[in-house]
Coordinates of C-alpha atoms and ligand atoms in Angstrom, one line a residue:
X1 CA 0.0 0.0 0.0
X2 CA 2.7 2.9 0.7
X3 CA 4.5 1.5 -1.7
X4 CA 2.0 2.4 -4.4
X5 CA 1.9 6.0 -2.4
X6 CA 5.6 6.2 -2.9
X7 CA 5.4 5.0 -6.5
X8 CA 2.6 8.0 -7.5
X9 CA 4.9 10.7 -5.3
X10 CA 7.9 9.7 -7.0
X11 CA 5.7 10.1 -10.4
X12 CA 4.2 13.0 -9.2
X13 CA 7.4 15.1 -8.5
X14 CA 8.7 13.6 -12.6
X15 CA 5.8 15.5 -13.9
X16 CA 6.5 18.6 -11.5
X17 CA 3.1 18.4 -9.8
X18 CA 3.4 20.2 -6.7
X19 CA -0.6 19.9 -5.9
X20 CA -0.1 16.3 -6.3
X21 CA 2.5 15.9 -4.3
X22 CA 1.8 18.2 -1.7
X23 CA -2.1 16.3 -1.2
X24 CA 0.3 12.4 -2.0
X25 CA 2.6 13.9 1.5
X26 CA 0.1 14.7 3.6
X27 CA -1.6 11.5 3.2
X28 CA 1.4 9.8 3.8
X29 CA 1.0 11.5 6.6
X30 CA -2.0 11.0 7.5
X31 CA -1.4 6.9 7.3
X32 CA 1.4 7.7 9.6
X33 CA 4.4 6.9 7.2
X34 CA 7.7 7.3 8.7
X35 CA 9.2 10.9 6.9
X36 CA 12.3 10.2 5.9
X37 CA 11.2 6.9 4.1
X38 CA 8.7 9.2 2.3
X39 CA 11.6 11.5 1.5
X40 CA 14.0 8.2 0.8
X41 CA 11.5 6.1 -1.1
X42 CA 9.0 8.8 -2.9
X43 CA 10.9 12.0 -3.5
X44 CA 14.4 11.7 -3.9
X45 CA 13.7 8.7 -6.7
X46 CA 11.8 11.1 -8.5
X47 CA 14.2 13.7 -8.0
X48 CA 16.8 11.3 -9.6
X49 CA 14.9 10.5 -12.7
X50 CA 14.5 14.6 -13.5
X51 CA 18.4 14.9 -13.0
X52 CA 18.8 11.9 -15.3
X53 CA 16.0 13.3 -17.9
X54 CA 17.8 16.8 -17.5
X55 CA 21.5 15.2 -18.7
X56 CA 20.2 13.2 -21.7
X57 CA 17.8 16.2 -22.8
X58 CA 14.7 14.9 -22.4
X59 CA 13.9 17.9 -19.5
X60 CA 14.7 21.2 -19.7
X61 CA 15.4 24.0 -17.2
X62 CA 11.9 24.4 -16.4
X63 CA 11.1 20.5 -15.4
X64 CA 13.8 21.2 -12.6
X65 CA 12.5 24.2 -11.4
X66 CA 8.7 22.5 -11.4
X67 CA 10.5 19.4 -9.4
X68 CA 12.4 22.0 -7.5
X69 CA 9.4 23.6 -5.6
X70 CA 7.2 20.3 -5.7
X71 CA 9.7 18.8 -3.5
X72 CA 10.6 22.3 -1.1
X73 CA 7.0 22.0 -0.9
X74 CA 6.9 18.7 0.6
X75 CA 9.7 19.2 2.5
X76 CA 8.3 22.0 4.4
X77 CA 5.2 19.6 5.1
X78 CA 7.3 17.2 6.5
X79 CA 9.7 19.6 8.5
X80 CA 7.6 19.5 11.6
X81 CA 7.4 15.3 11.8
X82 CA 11.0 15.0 11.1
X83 CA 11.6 17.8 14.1
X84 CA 9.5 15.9 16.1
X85 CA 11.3 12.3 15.4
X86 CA 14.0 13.9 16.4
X87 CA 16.8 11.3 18.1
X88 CA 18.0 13.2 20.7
X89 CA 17.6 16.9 22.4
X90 CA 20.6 17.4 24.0
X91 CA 23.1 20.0 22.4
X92 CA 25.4 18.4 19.9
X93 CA 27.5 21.1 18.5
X94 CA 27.4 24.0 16.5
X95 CA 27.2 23.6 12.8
X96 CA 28.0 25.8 10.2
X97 CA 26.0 25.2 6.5
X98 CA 26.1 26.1 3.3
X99 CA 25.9 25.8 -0.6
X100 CA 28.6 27.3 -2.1
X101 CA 29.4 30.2 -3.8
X102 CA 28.2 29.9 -7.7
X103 CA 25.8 27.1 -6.6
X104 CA 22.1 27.5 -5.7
X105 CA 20.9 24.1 -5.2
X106 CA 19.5 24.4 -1.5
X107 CA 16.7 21.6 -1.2
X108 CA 19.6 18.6 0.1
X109 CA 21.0 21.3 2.4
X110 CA 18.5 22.1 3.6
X111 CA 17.3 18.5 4.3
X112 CA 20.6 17.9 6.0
X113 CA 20.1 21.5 7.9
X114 CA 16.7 19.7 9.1
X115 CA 17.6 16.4 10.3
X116 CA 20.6 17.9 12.1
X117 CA 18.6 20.9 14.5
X118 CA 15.8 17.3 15.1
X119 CA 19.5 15.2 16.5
X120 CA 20.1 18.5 18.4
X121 CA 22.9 20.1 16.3
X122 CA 22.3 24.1 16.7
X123 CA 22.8 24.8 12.8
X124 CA 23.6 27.6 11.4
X125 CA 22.2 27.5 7.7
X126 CA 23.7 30.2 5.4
X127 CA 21.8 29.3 2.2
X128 CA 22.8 29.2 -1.1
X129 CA 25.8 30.5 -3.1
X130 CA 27.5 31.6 0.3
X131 CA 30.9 33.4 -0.5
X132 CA 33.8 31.3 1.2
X133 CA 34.8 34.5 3.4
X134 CA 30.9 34.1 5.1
X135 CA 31.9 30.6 6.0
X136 CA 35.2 31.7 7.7
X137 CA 33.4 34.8 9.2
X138 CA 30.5 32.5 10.8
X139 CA 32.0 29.8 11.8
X140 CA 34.7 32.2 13.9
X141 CA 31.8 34.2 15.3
X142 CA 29.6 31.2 16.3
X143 CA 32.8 29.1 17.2
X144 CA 31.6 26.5 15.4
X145 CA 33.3 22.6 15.9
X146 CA 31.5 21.4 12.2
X147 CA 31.2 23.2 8.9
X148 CA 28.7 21.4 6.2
X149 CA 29.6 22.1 2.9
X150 CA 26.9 21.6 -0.3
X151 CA 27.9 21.5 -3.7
X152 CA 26.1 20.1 -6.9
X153 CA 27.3 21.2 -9.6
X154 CA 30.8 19.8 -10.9
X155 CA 31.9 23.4 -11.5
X156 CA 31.2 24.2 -7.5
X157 CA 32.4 21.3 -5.9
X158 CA 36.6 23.3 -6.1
X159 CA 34.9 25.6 -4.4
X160 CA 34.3 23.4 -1.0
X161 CA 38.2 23.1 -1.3
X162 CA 38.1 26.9 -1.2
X163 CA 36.3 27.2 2.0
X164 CA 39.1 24.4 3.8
X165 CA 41.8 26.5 2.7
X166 CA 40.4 29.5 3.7
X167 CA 39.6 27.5 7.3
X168 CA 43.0 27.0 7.3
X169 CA 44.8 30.4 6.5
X170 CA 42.0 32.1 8.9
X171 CA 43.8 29.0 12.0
X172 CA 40.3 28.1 12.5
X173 CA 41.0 24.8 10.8
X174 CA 42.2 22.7 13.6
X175 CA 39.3 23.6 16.2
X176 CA 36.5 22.7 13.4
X177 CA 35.9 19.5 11.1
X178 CA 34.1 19.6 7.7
X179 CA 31.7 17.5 6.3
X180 CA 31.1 17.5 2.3
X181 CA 28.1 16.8 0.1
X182 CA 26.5 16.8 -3.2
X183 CA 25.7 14.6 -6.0
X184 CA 28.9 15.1 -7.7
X185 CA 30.9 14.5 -4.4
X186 CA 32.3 11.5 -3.0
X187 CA 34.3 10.5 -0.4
X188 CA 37.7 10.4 -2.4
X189 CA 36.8 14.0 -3.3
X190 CA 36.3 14.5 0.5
X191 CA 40.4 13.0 0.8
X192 CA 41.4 14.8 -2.2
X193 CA 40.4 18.2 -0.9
X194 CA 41.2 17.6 3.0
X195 CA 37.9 17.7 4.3
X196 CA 36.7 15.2 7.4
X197 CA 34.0 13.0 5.5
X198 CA 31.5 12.9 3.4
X199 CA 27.7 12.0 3.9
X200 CA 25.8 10.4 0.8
X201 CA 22.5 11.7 2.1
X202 CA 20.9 13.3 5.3
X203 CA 20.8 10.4 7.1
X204 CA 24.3 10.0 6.7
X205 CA 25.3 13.2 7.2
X206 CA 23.6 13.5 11.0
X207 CA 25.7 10.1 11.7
X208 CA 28.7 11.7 10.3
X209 CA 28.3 14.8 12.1
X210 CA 27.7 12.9 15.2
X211 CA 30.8 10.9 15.3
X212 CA 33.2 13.8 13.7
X213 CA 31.8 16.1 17.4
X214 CA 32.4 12.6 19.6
X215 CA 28.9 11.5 19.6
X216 CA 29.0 8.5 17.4
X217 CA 27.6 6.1 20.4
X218 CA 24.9 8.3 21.4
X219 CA 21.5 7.4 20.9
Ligands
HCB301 CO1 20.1 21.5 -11.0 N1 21.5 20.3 -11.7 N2 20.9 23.0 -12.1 N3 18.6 22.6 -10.4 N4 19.4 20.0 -10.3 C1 21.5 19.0 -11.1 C2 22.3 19.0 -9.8 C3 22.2 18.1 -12.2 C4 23.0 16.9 -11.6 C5 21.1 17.6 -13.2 C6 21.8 16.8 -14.3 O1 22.4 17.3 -15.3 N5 21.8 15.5 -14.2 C7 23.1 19.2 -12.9 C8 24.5 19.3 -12.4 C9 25.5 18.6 -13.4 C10 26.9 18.7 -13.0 O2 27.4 19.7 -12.6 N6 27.5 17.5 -13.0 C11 22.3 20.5 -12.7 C12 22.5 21.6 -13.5 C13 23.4 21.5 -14.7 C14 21.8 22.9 -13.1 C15 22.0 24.2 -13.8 C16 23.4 24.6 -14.3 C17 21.0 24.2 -15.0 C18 21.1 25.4 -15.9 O3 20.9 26.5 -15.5 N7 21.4 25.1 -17.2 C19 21.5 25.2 -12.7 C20 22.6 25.6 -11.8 C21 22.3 26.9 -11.2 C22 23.4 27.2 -10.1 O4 23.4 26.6 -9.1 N8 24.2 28.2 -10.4 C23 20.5 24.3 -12.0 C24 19.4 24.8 -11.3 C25 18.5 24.0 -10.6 C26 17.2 24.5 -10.0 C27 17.4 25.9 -9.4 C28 16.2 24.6 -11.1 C29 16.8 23.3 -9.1 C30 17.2 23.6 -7.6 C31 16.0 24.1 -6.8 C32 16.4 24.4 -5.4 O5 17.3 23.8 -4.8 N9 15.7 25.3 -4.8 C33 17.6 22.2 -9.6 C34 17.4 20.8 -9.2 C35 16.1 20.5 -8.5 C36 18.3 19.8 -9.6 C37 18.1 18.2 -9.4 C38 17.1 17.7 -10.3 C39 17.7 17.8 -8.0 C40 18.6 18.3 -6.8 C41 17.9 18.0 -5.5 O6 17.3 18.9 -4.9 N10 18.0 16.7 -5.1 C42 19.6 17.7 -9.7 C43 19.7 16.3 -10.1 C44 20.1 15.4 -9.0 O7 20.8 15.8 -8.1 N11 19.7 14.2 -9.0 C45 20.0 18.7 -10.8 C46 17.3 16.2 -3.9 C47 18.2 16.4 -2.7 C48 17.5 15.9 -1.4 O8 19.4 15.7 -2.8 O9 21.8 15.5 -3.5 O10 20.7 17.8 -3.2 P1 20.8 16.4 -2.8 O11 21.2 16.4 -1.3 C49 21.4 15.2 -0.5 C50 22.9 14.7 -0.5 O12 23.6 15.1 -1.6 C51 23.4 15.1 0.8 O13 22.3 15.1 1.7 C52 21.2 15.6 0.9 C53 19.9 15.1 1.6 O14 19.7 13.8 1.5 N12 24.1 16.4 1.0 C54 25.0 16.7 2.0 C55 23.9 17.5 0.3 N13 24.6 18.5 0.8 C56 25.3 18.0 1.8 C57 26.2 18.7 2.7 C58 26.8 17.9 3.7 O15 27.7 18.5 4.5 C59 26.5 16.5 3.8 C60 25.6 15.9 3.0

């Protein structure tokens, strides 16, 4: 039965039918679905098969922007369940995230933003195309111990090596880990560039961030 709900959302966010998939979420809701499997099993397919329509030319600019807002707009229904699942309340550490500059993809970010203030990270979220001097400038004001960088695009992704170095020149570097993300990124671009890790999705990311701040045994 969710299965078939998961099967029309992911369809429904294809065709970039935000009605749809806002009225397919809060079902979902409704029958009690666990969020994140909505987001894991309904959304983020669909999300994959626009990107993949987008590369071979099959959608244009305008199917992403349509699966863009269908999804922000699901996402913002779910906020307040995936808040309330939260794992733990206790402060983790003080997190510092951003896409950056040049790139304005914000919806996995965001997501990762989300699931990190519900596992009691206090997160500092610093939107999209965020020059690399605003994550040095933040992250010494806040005293931040984790930085979470976003990229998606292959031409932004140098630019999270940007942010390390300037970490590094500003002698913030060794009081603060970063964590990497983004469909282009992987964890041997993570190496490459020096950062800490890299997370493959939200889910990942709040287990990362836990055991980069000393938390990886807590509940
Ligand atoms: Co965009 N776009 N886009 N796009 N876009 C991608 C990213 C392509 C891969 C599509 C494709 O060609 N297959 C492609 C990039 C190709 C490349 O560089 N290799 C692309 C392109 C080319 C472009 C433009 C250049 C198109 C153009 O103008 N010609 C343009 C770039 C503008 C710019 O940034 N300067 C562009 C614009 C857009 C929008 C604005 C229309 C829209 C974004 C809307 C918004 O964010 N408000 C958009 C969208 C929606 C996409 C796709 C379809 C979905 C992205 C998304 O939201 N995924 C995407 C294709 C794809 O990625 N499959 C396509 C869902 C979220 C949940 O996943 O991967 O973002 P996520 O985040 C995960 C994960 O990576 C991880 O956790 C998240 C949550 O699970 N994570 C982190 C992310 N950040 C992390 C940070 C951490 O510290 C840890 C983990």
């Amino acid at each position: 039965m969710s299965q078939e709900l998961f099967s029309k959302l992911s369809v429904a966010v294809i065709d970039g039918e935000e009605e749809v998939v806002v009225a397919l979420v809060k079902q979902a809701l409704k029958q009690r679905l666990n969020p994140l499997e909505i987001i894991r099993q309904g959304l983020t397919p669909g999300m994959n098969v626009v990107g993949e329509k987008f590369s071979c030319g099959d959608f244009f600019l305008p199917h992403l922007v349509m699966a863009g807002n269908a999804m922000k707009a699901a996402l913002s229904l779910l906020e307040p369940a995936l808040k309330a699942g939260g794992m733990t309340r206790q402060t983790a550490g003080v997190v510092v995230l951003g896409t950056v500059v040049g790139d304005i993809h914000e919806i996995g970010k965001s997501l990762v933003g989300t699931l990190l203030t519900a596992d009691g990270f206090v997160v500092h979220d610093l939107g999209v195309d965020v020059p690399t001097d605003r994550f040095v400038r933040v992250t010494r004001e806040t005293g931040a111990n984790l930085v979470g960088l976003s990229a998606l695009l292959t031409t932004t992704m140098r630019n999270q090596r940007q942010v390390i170095e300037a970490l590094t020149e500003a002698g913030l570097r060794h009081g603060v880990k970063v964590m990497i993300g983004g469909a282009p990124v992987s964890a041997h671009w993570a190496q490459e560039i020096g950062a800490d890790g890299y997370a493959e999705d939200a889910v990942g990311a709040v287990a990362l961030a836990r055991r980069l701040t000393g938390r990886a045994n807590a509940s």
